[in-house]
Every structure is written in structure tokens, then in C-alpha cells.
CSV table of C-alpha atoms in Angstrom, one decimal:
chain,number,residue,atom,x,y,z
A,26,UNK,CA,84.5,148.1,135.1
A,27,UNK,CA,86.0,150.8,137.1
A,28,UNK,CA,85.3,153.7,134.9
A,29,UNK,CA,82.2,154.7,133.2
A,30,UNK,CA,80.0,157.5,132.3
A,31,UNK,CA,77.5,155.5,133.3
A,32,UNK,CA,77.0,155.6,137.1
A,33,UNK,CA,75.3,151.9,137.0
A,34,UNK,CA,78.1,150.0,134.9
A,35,UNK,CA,80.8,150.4,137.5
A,36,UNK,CA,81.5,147.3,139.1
A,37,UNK,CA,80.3,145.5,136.4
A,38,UNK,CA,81.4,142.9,133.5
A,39,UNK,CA,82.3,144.5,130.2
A,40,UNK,CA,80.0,143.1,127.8
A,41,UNK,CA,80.5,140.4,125.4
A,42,UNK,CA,84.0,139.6,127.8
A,43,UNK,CA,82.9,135.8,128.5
A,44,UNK,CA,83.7,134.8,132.2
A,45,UNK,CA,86.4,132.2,130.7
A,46,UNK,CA,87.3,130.3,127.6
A,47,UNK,CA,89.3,127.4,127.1
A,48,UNK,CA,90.2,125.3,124.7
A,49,UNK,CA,92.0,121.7,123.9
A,50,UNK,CA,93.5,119.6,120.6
A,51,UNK,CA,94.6,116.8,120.2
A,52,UNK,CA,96.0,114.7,116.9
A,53,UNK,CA,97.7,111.6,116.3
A,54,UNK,CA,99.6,110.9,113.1
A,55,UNK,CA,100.4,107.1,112.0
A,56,UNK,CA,103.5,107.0,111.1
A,57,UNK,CA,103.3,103.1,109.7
A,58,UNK,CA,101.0,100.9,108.8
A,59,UNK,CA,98.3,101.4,105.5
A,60,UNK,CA,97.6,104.6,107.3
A,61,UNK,CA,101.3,105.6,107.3
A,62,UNK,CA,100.6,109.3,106.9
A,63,UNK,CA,97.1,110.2,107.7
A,64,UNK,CA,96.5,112.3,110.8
A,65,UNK,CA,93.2,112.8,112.7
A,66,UNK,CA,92.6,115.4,115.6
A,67,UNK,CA,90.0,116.8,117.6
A,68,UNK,CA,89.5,119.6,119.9
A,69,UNK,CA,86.6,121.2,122.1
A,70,UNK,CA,86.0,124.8,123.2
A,71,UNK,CA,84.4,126.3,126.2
A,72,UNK,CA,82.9,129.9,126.3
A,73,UNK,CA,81.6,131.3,129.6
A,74,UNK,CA,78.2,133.2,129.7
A,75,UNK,CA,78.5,136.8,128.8
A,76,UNK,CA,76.4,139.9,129.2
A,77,UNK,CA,75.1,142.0,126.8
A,78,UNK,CA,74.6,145.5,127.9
A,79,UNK,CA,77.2,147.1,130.5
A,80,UNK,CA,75.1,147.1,133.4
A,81,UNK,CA,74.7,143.8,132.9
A,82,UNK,CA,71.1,143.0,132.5
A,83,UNK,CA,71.5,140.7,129.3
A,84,UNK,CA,73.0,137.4,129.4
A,85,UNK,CA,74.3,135.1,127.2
A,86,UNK,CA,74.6,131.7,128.4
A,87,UNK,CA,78.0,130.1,127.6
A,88,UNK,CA,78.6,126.7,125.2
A,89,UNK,CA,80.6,123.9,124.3
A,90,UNK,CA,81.3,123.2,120.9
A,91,UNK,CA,83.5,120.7,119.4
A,92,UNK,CA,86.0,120.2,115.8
A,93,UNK,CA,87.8,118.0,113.9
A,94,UNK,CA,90.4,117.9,111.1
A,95,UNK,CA,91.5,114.4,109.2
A,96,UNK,CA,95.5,115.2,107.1
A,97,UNK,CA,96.6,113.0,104.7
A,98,UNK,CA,100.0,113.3,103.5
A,99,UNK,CA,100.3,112.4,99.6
A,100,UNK,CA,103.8,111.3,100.0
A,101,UNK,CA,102.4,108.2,101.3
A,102,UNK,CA,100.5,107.6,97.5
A,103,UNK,CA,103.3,109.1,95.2
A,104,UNK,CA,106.5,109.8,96.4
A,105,UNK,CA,106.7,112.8,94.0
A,106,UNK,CA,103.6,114.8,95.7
A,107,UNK,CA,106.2,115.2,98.7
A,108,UNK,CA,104.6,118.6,100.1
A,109,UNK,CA,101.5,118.1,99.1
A,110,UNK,CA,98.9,117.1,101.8
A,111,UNK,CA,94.2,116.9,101.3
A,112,UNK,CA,93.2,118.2,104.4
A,113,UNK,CA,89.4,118.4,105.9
A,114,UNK,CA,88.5,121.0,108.9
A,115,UNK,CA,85.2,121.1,110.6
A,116,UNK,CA,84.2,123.3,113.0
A,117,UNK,CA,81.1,123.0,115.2
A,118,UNK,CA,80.8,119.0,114.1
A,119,UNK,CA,77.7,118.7,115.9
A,120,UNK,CA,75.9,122.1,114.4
A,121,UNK,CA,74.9,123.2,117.9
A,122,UNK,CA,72.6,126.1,117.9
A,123,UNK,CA,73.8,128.6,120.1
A,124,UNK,CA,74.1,132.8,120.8
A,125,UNK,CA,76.6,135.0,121.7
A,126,UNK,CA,76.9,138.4,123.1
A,127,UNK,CA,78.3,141.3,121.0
A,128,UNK,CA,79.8,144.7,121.6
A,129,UNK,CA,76.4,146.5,121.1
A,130,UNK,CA,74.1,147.5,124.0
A,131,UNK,CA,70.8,144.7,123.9
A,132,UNK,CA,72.4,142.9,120.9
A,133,UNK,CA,72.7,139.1,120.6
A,134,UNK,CA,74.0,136.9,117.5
A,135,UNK,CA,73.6,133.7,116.6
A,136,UNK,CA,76.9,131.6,116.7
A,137,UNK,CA,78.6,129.9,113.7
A,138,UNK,CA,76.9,126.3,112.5
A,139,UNK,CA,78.7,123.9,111.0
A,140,UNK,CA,81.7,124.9,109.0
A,141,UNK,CA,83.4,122.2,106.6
A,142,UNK,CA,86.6,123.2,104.9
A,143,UNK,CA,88.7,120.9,102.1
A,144,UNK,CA,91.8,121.8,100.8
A,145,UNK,CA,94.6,120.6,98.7
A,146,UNK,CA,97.9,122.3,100.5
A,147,UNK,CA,101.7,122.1,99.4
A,148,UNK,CA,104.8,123.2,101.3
A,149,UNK,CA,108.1,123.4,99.8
């Protein structure tokens, strides 16, 4: 920080800015084959440690978590259903346990578990 109206954040990290974050996907769709349209993907994400209070006194220690989604296009089972795809999302698949920094002085939360999403979709 650079301006303040508190003398002892300047210089500081703003809190709950992680240091970095990145993330990377990846599917793969069969396109043949008895698995002719069914894709899979996963992906990981990095959070950097955080701080939570301006003056930086409170940190919160970065994590790694990691997701997956599986796509199956019902074409491939009736041609009629052409649209029409089942889809499954998780997010955190190994239901790490872990805390972030948030945008109140001294205030920490517990990140999301687990998250597992199904859905029917169809596009036209």
C-alpha cells in the first residue's frame, strides 16, 4: 500500500490479495471408440499465502487444491438427444481442509470442501 490512514499499513500487502494464483485445465474428448463422446478433464489451482489485517500481522498460508469434470454427450446413445449432454463437476476432489484470508481486519474463513455438481444440459 502506498496510501493509508494508518501510518503502519504503508508499504504493506493489502489483505486477503494472495501473493499469486494460478491455475491449469486440461480435457480430452474421444471422439471414436465405445467412448465416442465422453470427455474427462482436470485442473489444479494455486493460491499464495495472504495476510489478514493491513499491517500485515495475520497470515494465511496458501493451498493447492485440485477438480475434475467427466461430459458425456447423449448423441452418442440416441441420435435424437443431439444437445443434450449429463455432466459431473467436482471441485476440491480431495476435500482438503484449508483457510483463507478475508477483507475484515483479524478475520479468517475456512475454504470450500468438496463440491459435487450433476446436471442434465441441452444446447440448441
Amino acid at each position: 500500500m502506498t496510501k493509508s490512514t494508518d501510518l503502519t499499513a504503508i508499504g504493506k500487502r493489502p489483505q486477503a490479495v494472495p501473493t499469486h494464483f494460478e491455475s491449469l485445465w486440461a480435457n480430452y474428448s474421444f471422439l471414436t471408440g465405445g467412448l465416442a463422446g465422453l470427455t474427462i478433464g482436470g485442473g489444479v489451482r494455486s493460491v499464495g499465502p495472504s495476510y489478514g489485517d493491513d499491517i500485515n500481522s495475520l497470515v494465511s498460508p496458501g493451498y493447492v487444491v485440485f477438480d475434475a469434470a467427466v461430459r458425456y454427450d447423449l448423441a452418442n446413445l440416441v441420435r435424437a438427444w443431439k444437445g443434450a449432454e449429463v455432466t459431473l463437476n467436482v471441485t476440491n476432489l480431495f476435500d482438503k481442509s484449508y483457510y483463507t484470508s478475508s477483507s475484515s481486519n483479524f478475520y479468517c474463513q475456512f475454504g470450500n470442501g468438496r463440491l459435487v455438481l450433476a446436471g442434465l444440459r441441452y444446447r440448441w
